[in-house]
PDB file of C-alpha atoms in Angstrom:
ATOM      1  CA  ASP A   1     -33.375 -47.261  24.516  1.00 96.00           C
ATOM      2  CA  ILE A   2     -30.540 -50.226  25.163  1.00 98.00           C
ATOM      3  CA  GLN A   3     -31.202 -52.051  27.828  1.00 98.00           C
ATOM      4  CA  MET A   4     -27.836 -52.744  29.584  1.00 98.00           C
ATOM      5  CA  THR A   5     -28.203 -56.201  31.562  1.00 98.00           C
ATOM      6  CA  GLN A   6     -25.909 -55.995  34.502  1.00 98.00           C
ATOM      7  CA  SER A   7     -24.528 -59.446  36.203  1.00 96.00           C
ATOM      8  CA  PRO A   8     -23.932 -60.438  39.009  1.00 97.00           C
ATOM      9  CA  SER A   9     -25.705 -57.851  40.808  1.00 97.00           C
ATOM     10  CA  PHE A  10     -23.411 -58.644  43.855  1.00 97.00           C
ATOM     11  CA  LEU A  11     -20.140 -60.702  44.308  1.00 97.00           C
ATOM     12  CA  SER A  12     -18.717 -61.635  47.431  1.00 97.00           C
ATOM     13  CA  ALA A  13     -14.734 -62.390  46.276  1.00 98.00           C
ATOM     14  CA  SER A  14     -11.305 -62.866  48.842  1.00 97.00           C
ATOM     15  CA  VAL A  15      -8.545 -61.019  48.544  1.00 98.00           C
ATOM     16  CA  GLY A  16      -6.667 -61.652  44.982  1.00 98.00           C
ATOM     17  CA  ASP A  17      -8.963 -63.798  43.376  1.00 98.00           C
ATOM     18  CA  ARG A  18      -9.879 -62.795  39.668  1.00 98.00           C
ATOM     19  CA  VAL A  19     -13.349 -61.353  39.245  1.00 98.00           C
ATOM     20  CA  THR A  20     -15.543 -60.233  36.133  1.00 98.00           C
ATOM     21  CA  ILE A  21     -18.280 -58.200  35.772  1.00 98.00           C
ATOM     22  CA  ASN A  22     -20.580 -58.946  33.271  1.00 98.00           C
ATOM     23  CA  CYS A  23     -22.487 -56.080  30.919  1.00 98.00           C
ATOM     24  CA  LYS A  24     -25.297 -57.496  27.854  1.00 98.00           C
ATOM     25  CA  ALA A  25     -26.630 -54.527  25.472  1.00 98.00           C
ATOM     26  CA  SER A  26     -30.364 -55.483  23.941  1.00 98.00           C
ATOM     27  CA  GLN A  27     -28.394 -54.425  20.729  1.00 98.00           C
ATOM     28  CA  ASN A  28     -25.111 -54.464  19.301  1.00 98.00           C
ATOM     29  CA  ILE A  29     -23.047 -51.069  20.855  1.00 98.00           C
ATOM     30  CA  ASN A  30     -20.127 -51.722  18.391  1.00 98.00           C
ATOM     31  CA  LYS A  31     -17.503 -51.173  22.081  1.00 98.00           C
ATOM     32  CA  TYR A  32     -19.454 -47.508  23.108  1.00 98.00           C
ATOM     33  CA  LEU A  33     -19.123 -49.367  26.542  1.00 98.00           C
ATOM     34  CA  ASN A  34     -17.689 -47.395  29.508  1.00 98.00           C
ATOM     35  CA  TRP A  35     -17.188 -48.646  33.564  1.00 98.00           C
ATOM     36  CA  TYR A  36     -16.950 -46.388  36.608  1.00 97.00           C
ATOM     37  CA  GLN A  37     -16.314 -47.288  39.919  1.00 97.00           C
ATOM     38  CA  GLN A  38     -18.540 -46.121  42.960  1.00 96.00           C
ATOM     39  CA  LYS A  39     -17.702 -46.802  46.571  1.00 95.00           C
ATOM     40  CA  LEU A  40     -20.123 -45.407  49.443  1.00 92.00           C
ATOM     41  CA  GLY A  41     -20.528 -41.647  49.572  1.00 91.00           C
ATOM     42  CA  GLU A  42     -18.780 -40.739  46.398  1.00 94.00           C
ATOM     43  CA  ALA A  43     -19.554 -40.211  42.822  1.00 94.00           C
ATOM     44  CA  PRO A  44     -18.733 -42.888  40.006  1.00 94.00           C
ATOM     45  CA  LYS A  45     -15.264 -43.139  39.158  1.00 95.00           C
ATOM     46  CA  LEU A  46     -14.359 -43.369  35.614  1.00 97.00           C
ATOM     47  CA  LEU A  47     -12.030 -46.747  34.673  1.00 97.00           C
ATOM     48  CA  ILE A  48     -12.554 -48.092  31.575  1.00 98.00           C
ATOM     49  CA  TYR A  49     -13.648 -46.207  28.774  1.00 97.00           C
ATOM     50  CA  ASN A  50     -14.584 -47.233  24.621  1.00 97.00           C
ATOM     51  CA  THR A  51     -14.459 -51.206  25.987  1.00 98.00           C
ATOM     52  CA  ASN A  52     -11.157 -51.640  26.786  1.00 98.00           C
ATOM     53  CA  ASN A  53      -8.938 -48.077  27.404  1.00 97.00           C
ATOM     54  CA  LEU A  54      -8.258 -47.685  30.812  1.00 97.00           C
ATOM     55  CA  GLN A  55      -8.693 -44.618  32.006  1.00 96.00           C
ATOM     56  CA  THR A  56      -5.075 -42.682  33.122  1.00 95.00           C
ATOM     57  CA  GLY A  57      -4.400 -43.328  36.688  1.00 95.00           C
ATOM     58  CA  ILE A  58      -6.513 -46.314  37.290  1.00 97.00           C
ATOM     59  CA  PRO A  59      -4.352 -49.000  38.065  1.00 97.00           C
ATOM     60  CA  SER A  60      -3.208 -52.315  35.482  1.00 97.00           C
ATOM     61  CA  ARG A  61      -5.980 -55.010  37.521  1.00 98.00           C
ATOM     62  CA  PHE A  62      -7.830 -52.913  35.654  1.00 98.00           C
ATOM     63  CA  SER A  63      -9.480 -54.577  32.120  1.00 98.00           C
ATOM     64  CA  GLY A  64     -11.882 -54.167  29.615  1.00 98.00           C
ATOM     65  CA  SER A  65     -13.084 -56.866  26.890  1.00 98.00           C
ATOM     66  CA  GLY A  66     -16.020 -57.302  24.790  1.00 98.00           C
ATOM     67  CA  SER A  67     -17.862 -56.884  21.915  1.00 98.00           C
ATOM     68  CA  GLY A  68     -20.745 -57.079  20.227  1.00 98.00           C
ATOM     69  CA  THR A  69     -23.422 -56.817  23.187  1.00 98.00           C
ATOM     70  CA  ASP A  70     -21.566 -58.717  25.186  1.00 98.00           C
ATOM     71  CA  TYR A  71     -18.978 -56.622  27.045  1.00 98.00           C
ATOM     72  CA  THR A  72     -16.735 -57.804  30.996  1.00 98.00           C
ATOM     73  CA  LEU A  73     -14.509 -55.966  33.795  1.00 98.00           C
ATOM     74  CA  THR A  74     -11.906 -58.021  35.090  1.00 98.00           C
ATOM     75  CA  ILE A  75      -9.955 -57.302  38.411  1.00 98.00           C
ATOM     76  CA  SER A  76      -6.758 -59.610  37.913  1.00 98.00           C
ATOM     77  CA  SER A  77      -6.350 -59.779  41.237  1.00 98.00           C
ATOM     78  CA  LEU A  78      -9.267 -57.532  44.350  1.00 98.00           C
ATOM     79  CA  GLN A  79      -7.639 -55.754  46.694  1.00 98.00           C
ATOM     80  CA  PRO A  80      -9.555 -54.594  49.345  1.00 97.00           C
ATOM     81  CA  GLU A  81     -10.539 -50.961  47.993  1.00 97.00           C
ATOM     82  CA  ASP A  82     -11.794 -52.408  45.707  1.00 98.00           C
ATOM     83  CA  VAL A  83     -14.467 -52.554  47.455  1.00 97.00           C
ATOM     84  CA  ALA A  84     -17.595 -50.949  45.424  1.00 97.00           C
ATOM     85  CA  THR A  85     -20.505 -50.992  43.321  1.00 96.00           C
ATOM     86  CA  TYR A  86     -19.656 -51.178  39.362  1.00 98.00           C
ATOM     87  CA  PHE A  87     -21.428 -49.372  36.670  1.00 97.00           C
ATOM     88  CA  CYS A  88     -21.247 -50.172  32.563  1.00 98.00           C
ATOM     89  CA  LEU A  89     -22.607 -46.904  30.549  1.00 98.00           C
ATOM     90  CA  GLN A  90     -23.167 -47.766  26.980  1.00 98.00           C
ATOM     91  CA  HIS A  91     -22.609 -44.606  24.507  1.00 97.00           C
ATOM     92  CA  SER A  92     -23.929 -46.387  21.396  1.00 97.00           C
ATOM     93  CA  SER A  93     -27.180 -44.647  21.187  1.00 96.00           C
ATOM     94  CA  ARG A  94     -28.875 -42.289  22.801  1.00 94.00           C
ATOM     95  CA  PRO A  95     -29.870 -41.916  25.524  1.00 95.00           C
ATOM     96  CA  TRP A  96     -27.096 -43.512  27.103  1.00 96.00           C
ATOM     97  CA  THR A  97     -27.735 -46.091  29.703  1.00 97.00           C
ATOM     98  CA  PHE A  98     -25.801 -47.876  32.260  1.00 97.00           C
ATOM     99  CA  GLY A  99     -26.400 -51.080  33.966  1.00 97.00           C
ATOM    100  CA  GLY A 100     -28.431 -51.768  36.970  1.00 96.00           C
ATOM    101  CA  GLY A 101     -24.610 -52.096  39.224  1.00 96.00           C
ATOM    102  CA  THR A 102     -22.519 -54.720  40.869  1.00 97.00           C
ATOM    103  CA  LYS A 103     -22.087 -54.412  44.524  1.00 96.00           C
ATOM    104  CA  LEU A 104     -18.560 -56.439  44.886  1.00 97.00           C
ATOM    105  CA  GLU A 105     -17.135 -57.203  48.561  1.00 97.00           C
ATOM    106  CA  LEU A 106     -15.214 -59.453  50.424  1.00 96.00           C
ATOM    107  CA  LYS A 107     -15.557 -62.756  51.508  1.00 94.00           C
TER     108      LYS A 107
ATOM    109  CA  GLN B   1      -7.642 -28.688  38.890  1.00 95.00           C
ATOM    110  CA  VAL B   2     -10.702 -29.087  37.205  1.00 96.00           C
ATOM    111  CA  GLN B   3     -13.522 -28.762  39.961  1.00 97.00           C
ATOM    112  CA  LEU B   4     -17.144 -29.426  39.544  1.00 98.00           C
ATOM    113  CA  GLN B   5     -18.781 -28.212  43.117  1.00 98.00           C
ATOM    114  CA  GLN B   6     -22.940 -29.004  42.881  1.00 98.00           C
ATOM    115  CA  SER B   7     -25.075 -27.021  45.980  1.00 96.00           C
ATOM    116  CA  GLY B   8     -26.672 -28.779  48.955  1.00 96.00           C
ATOM    117  CA  ALA B   9     -29.011 -31.098  49.360  1.00 97.00           C
ATOM    118  CA  GLU B  10     -32.892 -30.089  49.374  1.00 97.00           C
ATOM    119  CA  LEU B  11     -35.951 -30.680  50.925  1.00 97.00           C
ATOM    120  CA  ALA B  12     -38.999 -30.250  48.338  1.00 97.00           C
ATOM    121  CA  LYS B  13     -42.901 -30.356  49.069  1.00 97.00           C
ATOM    122  CA  PRO B  14     -44.934 -32.552  46.478  1.00 97.00           C
ATOM    123  CA  GLY B  15     -45.890 -29.814  43.463  1.00 97.00           C
ATOM    124  CA  SER B  16     -42.770 -28.103  43.742  1.00 98.00           C
ATOM    125  CA  SER B  17     -39.807 -26.952  42.182  1.00 98.00           C
ATOM    126  CA  VAL B  18     -36.089 -26.959  43.120  1.00 98.00           C
ATOM    127  CA  LYS B  19     -33.095 -25.554  41.160  1.00 98.00           C
ATOM    128  CA  ILE B  20     -29.527 -27.247  41.607  1.00 98.00           C
ATOM    129  CA  SER B  21     -26.721 -25.569  40.934  1.00 98.00           C
ATOM    130  CA  CYS B  22     -22.948 -27.031  39.380  1.00 98.00           C
ATOM    131  CA  LYS B  23     -20.562 -24.083  39.335  1.00 98.00           C
ATOM    132  CA  ALA B  24     -17.156 -26.188  37.858  1.00 98.00           C
ATOM    133  CA  SER B  25     -14.185 -24.356  38.395  1.00 97.00           C
ATOM    134  CA  GLY B  26      -9.869 -25.575  36.964  1.00 97.00           C
ATOM    135  CA  TYR B  27     -10.639 -25.608  32.974  1.00 97.00           C
ATOM    136  CA  THR B  28     -12.714 -22.560  30.139  1.00 97.00           C
ATOM    137  CA  PHE B  29     -16.596 -23.511  30.903  1.00 97.00           C
ATOM    138  CA  THR B  30     -18.055 -23.297  27.266  1.00 97.00           C
ATOM    139  CA  SER B  31     -15.351 -25.852  25.933  1.00 97.00           C
ATOM    140  CA  TYR B  32     -17.259 -28.925  27.253  1.00 97.00           C
ATOM    141  CA  TYR B  33     -20.872 -29.445  28.062  1.00 97.00           C
ATOM    142  CA  ILE B  34     -22.677 -30.517  31.054  1.00 98.00           C
ATOM    143  CA  SER B  35     -24.273 -33.492  31.390  1.00 98.00           C
ATOM    144  CA  TRP B  36     -27.051 -34.512  34.274  1.00 98.00           C
ATOM    145  CA  ILE B  37     -27.512 -38.144  36.581  1.00 98.00           C
ATOM    146  CA  LYS B  38     -30.008 -39.569  38.359  1.00 98.00           C
ATOM    147  CA  GLN B  39     -29.454 -41.636  40.679  1.00 97.00           C
ATOM    148  CA  THR B  40     -31.647 -43.680  42.903  1.00 95.00           C
ATOM    149  CA  THR B  41     -31.385 -47.576  45.003  1.00 84.00           C
ATOM    150  CA  GLY B  42     -34.773 -48.561  43.161  1.00 79.00           C
ATOM    151  CA  GLN B  43     -33.536 -47.052  39.170  1.00 79.00           C
ATOM    152  CA  GLY B  44     -29.932 -46.438  38.966  1.00 91.00           C
ATOM    153  CA  LEU B  45     -28.533 -44.445  37.173  1.00 96.00           C
ATOM    154  CA  GLU B  46     -30.340 -42.783  34.641  1.00 96.00           C
ATOM    155  CA  TYR B  47     -28.701 -40.196  32.119  1.00 97.00           C
ATOM    156  CA  ILE B  48     -30.746 -36.891  32.116  1.00 98.00           C
ATOM    157  CA  GLY B  49     -29.501 -35.269  29.834  1.00 97.00           C
ATOM    158  CA  TYR B  50     -26.704 -32.882  28.438  1.00 97.00           C
ATOM    159  CA  ILE B  51     -26.523 -28.097  27.430  1.00 98.00           C
ATOM    160  CA  ASN B  52     -23.871 -27.387  25.486  1.00 98.00           C
ATOM    161  CA  THR B  53     -22.012 -24.549  27.549  1.00 98.00           C
ATOM    162  CA  GLY B  54     -21.652 -22.028  24.944  1.00 96.00           C
ATOM    163  CA  SER B  55     -24.238 -22.327  23.167  1.00 96.00           C
ATOM    164  CA  GLY B  56     -27.374 -23.502  25.665  1.00 96.00           C
ATOM    165  CA  GLY B  57     -28.270 -26.121  22.965  1.00 97.00           C
ATOM    166  CA  THR B  58     -29.552 -28.954  24.990  1.00 97.00           C
ATOM    167  CA  ASN B  59     -30.193 -32.768  24.384  1.00 96.00           C
ATOM    168  CA  TYR B  60     -32.732 -34.588  26.365  1.00 97.00           C
ATOM    169  CA  ASN B  61     -33.562 -38.035  27.768  1.00 97.00           C
ATOM    170  CA  GLU B  62     -37.351 -38.311  26.668  1.00 97.00           C
ATOM    171  CA  LYS B  63     -38.284 -39.834  30.147  1.00 97.00           C
ATOM    172  CA  PHE B  64     -36.903 -36.556  31.700  1.00 98.00           C
ATOM    173  CA  LYS B  65     -38.841 -33.777  28.602  1.00 97.00           C
ATOM    174  CA  GLY B  66     -41.036 -31.891  30.842  1.00 96.00           C
ATOM    175  CA  LYS B  67     -39.206 -33.094  34.576  1.00 98.00           C
ATOM    176  CA  ALA B  68     -35.523 -31.132  34.244  1.00 98.00           C
ATOM    177  CA  THR B  69     -34.845 -27.750  32.485  1.00 98.00           C
ATOM    178  CA  LEU B  70     -31.039 -27.285  32.443  1.00 98.00           C
ATOM    179  CA  THR B  71     -29.655 -24.010  31.885  1.00 98.00           C
ATOM    180  CA  VAL B  72     -26.497 -22.580  32.512  1.00 98.00           C
ATOM    181  CA  ASP B  73     -24.895 -18.761  33.314  1.00 97.00           C
ATOM    182  CA  LYS B  74     -21.333 -18.536  31.442  1.00 97.00           C
ATOM    183  CA  SER B  75     -20.568 -15.195  33.497  1.00 97.00           C
ATOM    184  CA  SER B  76     -20.802 -17.957  36.360  1.00 97.00           C
ATOM    185  CA  SER B  77     -18.949 -20.855  34.580  1.00 98.00           C
ATOM    186  CA  THR B  78     -22.239 -22.556  36.238  1.00 98.00           C
ATOM    187  CA  ALA B  79     -25.484 -25.544  34.986  1.00 98.00           C
ATOM    188  CA  PHE B  80     -28.435 -25.538  36.442  1.00 98.00           C
ATOM    189  CA  MET B  81     -30.896 -28.166  36.486  1.00 98.00           C
ATOM    190  CA  GLN B  82     -34.530 -27.115  37.879  1.00 98.00           C
ATOM    191  CA  LEU B  83     -36.917 -29.859  38.701  1.00 98.00           C
ATOM    192  CA  SER B  84     -40.698 -29.324  37.767  1.00 98.00           C
ATOM    193  CA  SER B  85     -43.886 -30.544  39.600  1.00 98.00           C
ATOM    194  CA  LEU B  86     -41.227 -33.018  42.046  1.00 98.00           C
ATOM    195  CA  THR B  87     -43.331 -36.392  43.100  1.00 97.00           C
ATOM    196  CA  PRO B  88     -41.460 -38.682  46.290  1.00 96.00           C
ATOM    197  CA  ASP B  89     -40.642 -40.177  42.449  1.00 95.00           C
ATOM    198  CA  ASP B  90     -38.169 -37.687  41.764  1.00 97.00           C
ATOM    199  CA  SER B  91     -35.783 -37.846  45.104  1.00 97.00           C
ATOM    200  CA  ALA B  92     -33.099 -39.222  44.553  1.00 97.00           C
ATOM    201  CA  VAL B  93     -28.890 -37.888  44.777  1.00 97.00           C
ATOM    202  CA  TYR B  94     -28.288 -35.847  41.502  1.00 98.00           C
ATOM    203  CA  TYR B  95     -24.801 -35.396  40.021  1.00 98.00           C
ATOM    204  CA  CYS B  96     -23.820 -33.134  36.989  1.00 98.00           C
ATOM    205  CA  ALA B  97     -20.638 -34.387  35.092  1.00 97.00           C
ATOM    206  CA  ARG B  98     -18.179 -32.869  32.184  1.00 97.00           C
ATOM    207  CA  GLY B  99     -18.749 -33.692  28.749  1.00 92.00           C
ATOM    208  CA  GLY B 100     -21.561 -34.575  27.076  1.00 90.00           C
ATOM    209  CA  LEU B 101     -20.580 -38.278  28.174  1.00 90.00           C
ATOM    210  CA  PRO B 102     -20.216 -38.514  31.696  1.00 89.00           C
ATOM    211  CA  GLY B 103     -15.965 -39.171  32.373  1.00 89.00           C
ATOM    212  CA  LEU B 104     -13.500 -38.211  34.714  1.00 88.00           C
ATOM    213  CA  TYR B 105     -15.470 -35.476  35.727  1.00 95.00           C
ATOM    214  CA  TRP B 106     -18.466 -35.648  38.286  1.00 97.00           C
ATOM    215  CA  GLY B 107     -19.891 -33.902  41.250  1.00 97.00           C
ATOM    216  CA  GLN B 108     -20.145 -34.179  44.515  1.00 97.00           C
ATOM    217  CA  GLY B 109     -24.036 -35.401  43.731  1.00 97.00           C
ATOM    218  CA  VAL B 110     -27.690 -32.983  45.423  1.00 97.00           C
ATOM    219  CA  MET B 111     -29.716 -35.593  47.653  1.00 97.00           C
ATOM    220  CA  VAL B 112     -33.431 -34.376  46.560  1.00 98.00           C
ATOM    221  CA  THR B 113     -35.873 -35.346  49.069  1.00 97.00           C
ATOM    222  CA  VAL B 114     -39.502 -34.884  47.998  1.00 97.00           C
ATOM    223  CA  SER B 115     -41.900 -35.494  51.031  1.00 96.00           C
ATOM    224  CA  SER B 116     -44.693 -34.018  52.439  1.00 93.00           C
TER     225      SER B 116
END
């Protein structure tokens, strides 16, 4: 199985900050990487698919990049409603595997 | 609008089984697979597998073979997951999601607690 190592596990940032979250795959996943946001008590919500495609309705402050084994989710200007846990998911090779999550809080 | 409505929380004893449901509405049920995902505090999110809602064909994560059994009832647009030989390690929130790859539409999750 492909291992997804997500960092950091916890992140504290201020409103307006630029935030980056990373996922590193144990092998090349050819940009088959999605990002999800999960707020407390809710199901995960798809933010970005296939590395850099913004899901309809998601604010443009969210963006994704990467290739090969290294991928990044960026929030360009953190807003209070972005407090959540973020997960990556690789869908290059079954079984699909998730990163361990990044819990983002406001400083 | 697309909705996936899951059944309620379950409290089960070790060694028993539970069957949770995921009722789809707002789209043609057989046009999309249904995936199942496990979430725990310790292990995070794990992909269990998916079912082809048209044919009933399944694909399981090796880790969940023998643990999870996926079925569908096309007449009621409902997908089911049975978890057998429950242990405390099966305590988790279980989600269904539309598609073989979890995308835009997820159920609300079902908490399964295994305790004697």
